[in-house]
Amino acid sequence: MIGPRIAKGCFNIAYLRSLPCFGNRLSCLPAENSSTKHTPNHPAKRTLKHAIAKLVFALTALMTLGCGETLPPAYKLNSVEFLRQEKLFLGSGEHFDDAYKQEIGSILTALFGTPNEPLVPALLGEDDPVLEVMRPENINMAAGPVSLDYHGKGGGLYRQHCSHCHGITGDGNGPTAAALNPYPRDFRLAKFKYKSTPLRSVPRDHDLTKVLVNGVPGTSMPSFGTLPDGEIAALVDYVKFLTIRGQYERYLMAELSNLDDGEPLIDLKLAQKYHQLAAIEQPTEQQEEELEEVEEQHLDSMWGVVGERLMEDAIERWVDADDNETEIPEAPDAFDSGHDGHRDFVATGRELFYTRGNCAQCHGDTGVGNGQIESFDDWANDWIKTPGVNPFNPKTYKTFTEAGALPPRPIKPRNLTEGRYRGGGQPEEIFLRITNGIEGTPMPATPALTSDEVWALVAYVKFLPYGDVNELPDRQINEKAIAR
Amino acid sequence: MKFYLPAIQQMLVIAICGLFVCCCATAVDAQDGWGTLKGQVVISGDAPEMPLEKVDDHPDKSICLVDGELPKDDNIVVDENGGLRDVFVMMYVKGKGADAPIHESYSKDDEEKELSIDNVKCRFVPHALFVQTGKSVLLKNSDTVGHNCQVTTFNNECNVNLPAGDSVPVKFEKSDKIPGIVNCKMHEWMDGVVLIRDNPYVAITDGEGKFEIKNVPAGEWEFQFWHKKSGYMKKLESGTYKFGRKGQAEVKISNEGETDMGQLEFPTKAFK
């Protein structure tokens, strides 16, 4: 058994709030980073010094608190990822020390608060890039218990509209989740399907807003179009909040296998030693030297966990998300159904469907979605690829379902003859799906096709539900496609 | 295919590269020679019998046969002498290894050593690959059927459609700790393995289980051993070296000629 030796305790957010740093989430921290918005403002290690000091203070408080009070709603630990890390890196029957769960919980609470009292992790104060990603007032409006104030302004929007499916943690595992097909989205993987940015780029606010307003046709996700714009914006920010929190949690868990026996993620003893040394008013030369050394070590250890993993990896990618928008070139004239060359253009799309587009392999020869049907999406792949797990044999993944994973289901390629499109049926939306692929699914991007070819595929996809393919001009389709 | 980086990340990459160059420059001056690390991984116990790939009655079956027969699962490949293929031998980058000087032969601009993952008869060739971050990898398809090539590691990802006979270059920017997987979603049995990492001191064992890493800075370093079906190979046995929990062993690289770790035995019952 390995793990950090830390005191066990319970979270007490009221106490945390009373701390000078976290009580007021914005004004508490020195804004040392002088760079302005929209310029690269990676905090140098030393810029973080004060922020880290406050964080350590809060952490120390959290970890030494006693139990006793009734606990308010809490974010759930990602037990599936914890188990996966154990299976990947430890021998069979070995486990990470439970103290790590406690430590990860404490770090997350110190940074992100609780469902009733969330914190925006703006460690750098008013200039923190996270404030470009989400507005604290939006987070407050979306989180917390359902409420209505004197002016009729709603609070607790997420719990009112989202949590029964997506779960209070955004783990896609609310009370109704197991009964839905497809399962509700788990935000913690930081993957989103219907967006105007390429794979591995986060969605723009515009994309998330569209999903909330339009819903996702063909799934249990309804339209929330009747909500006022301000409430939609609050929910979009809270989805980003839960995503960043969930991804950061996964990063923390990925660090566990890097640690030596008994080594904690954040070395509070080192931090305390540093603060003791720093507090000496008239240090001797030796003490000064020691302080310098300890400071370096302390900043190094905090930099990895807070600077790199939280600020650079989990938050930074959301800043300027709009810059990653995929450009949609104008469709050729023949895309217009009134154009003389339109039928020929659709026939080109059909040819590509069977040949270089590789569409028929999954969507089936007639486009009804009966091609390759044994694939899984990334939310399942995330853990079913663990050695020893066979997604078709429940016995092999019992430990995962016990840890909270929903039983894996193969993902179905879309039936293109229905005329119902989850990411929207506008030609531009279908263009984006084909060009960028659909993140988290087997649907690949198509860098080998020109934009005109993609437009031809869009024309064919739009033609499929309503047109008669036999009326299209004959084309030479390769033998294999005909044989299939 | 181009992976766009947000401006901030680009700045960071530039900053890191700059830092890197500085480090190298100073470190190389101070570096006391370079050596080669070699060795061989063999199994002890019976070689596991690998099942046939689950091709079933896939429409592309005729193209996916190897020598007219259904291929065997190639995740554990052992030759007649017990040599274990596709073991990743990686410098341990925690602690000292993080600052290891990088030899000039590992320059990322070297376009002659172009890396590729080909699709041949519905198999990834090579099955296992190491890619340094920032280096271009050509995803190829030599088959007459379409494939897609989906690379999924903890920190990197891509998923591109590969028409028959076509190719697409990709780059990966973030360093991983352990290898990830390469999949084709049109042929579910296809599964390769790829390591994307900044530190270039990595080798993958060949068909005889042999590995060689050239131009390793002389001195003491830890090297990790990892295989897809066992994870970190902490059960490796050797008369000379002791392997830790993370499959790592300390090796002293001599600046004169080769440092041979000899035969390292891996008990087959340790496969997961």
PDB file of C-alpha atoms in Angstrom, chain A residues 363 366-369 414-421 460-461 463-466 469:
ATOM      1  CA  HIS A 363     -23.123   3.785 -42.410  1.00  0.00           C
ATOM      2  CA  THR A 366     -27.772   1.932 -48.185  1.00  0.00           C
ATOM      3  CA  GLY A 367     -26.879   4.480 -45.521  1.00  0.00           C
ATOM      4  CA  VAL A 368     -29.159   3.031 -42.867  1.00  0.00           C
ATOM      5  CA  GLY A 369     -26.320   2.709 -40.367  1.00  0.00           C
ATOM      6  CA  ARG A 414     -26.209   7.172 -37.870  1.00  0.00           C
ATOM      7  CA  ASN A 415     -29.060   6.105 -40.119  1.00  0.00           C
ATOM      8  CA  LEU A 416     -28.748   8.705 -42.863  1.00  0.00           C
ATOM      9  CA  THR A 417     -32.110   7.973 -44.444  1.00  0.00           C
ATOM     10  CA  GLU A 418     -34.090   9.357 -41.509  1.00  0.00           C
ATOM     11  CA  GLY A 419     -33.243  12.985 -42.114  1.00  0.00           C
ATOM     12  CA  ARG A 420     -32.618  13.524 -38.420  1.00  0.00           C
ATOM     13  CA  TYR A 421     -29.226  14.875 -37.464  1.00  0.00           C
ATOM     14  CA  TYR A 460     -25.638  13.228 -51.111  1.00  0.00           C
ATOM     15  CA  VAL A 461     -26.380  12.988 -47.392  1.00  0.00           C
ATOM     16  CA  PHE A 463     -30.446  13.770 -50.804  1.00  0.00           C
ATOM     17  CA  LEU A 464     -30.588  10.330 -49.122  1.00  0.00           C
ATOM     18  CA  PRO A 465     -33.753  10.700 -46.999  1.00  0.00           C
ATOM     19  CA  TYR A 466     -35.910  12.134 -49.765  1.00  0.00           C
ATOM     20  CA  VAL A 469     -30.880   7.091 -55.711  1.00  0.00           C
TER      21      VAL A 469
END
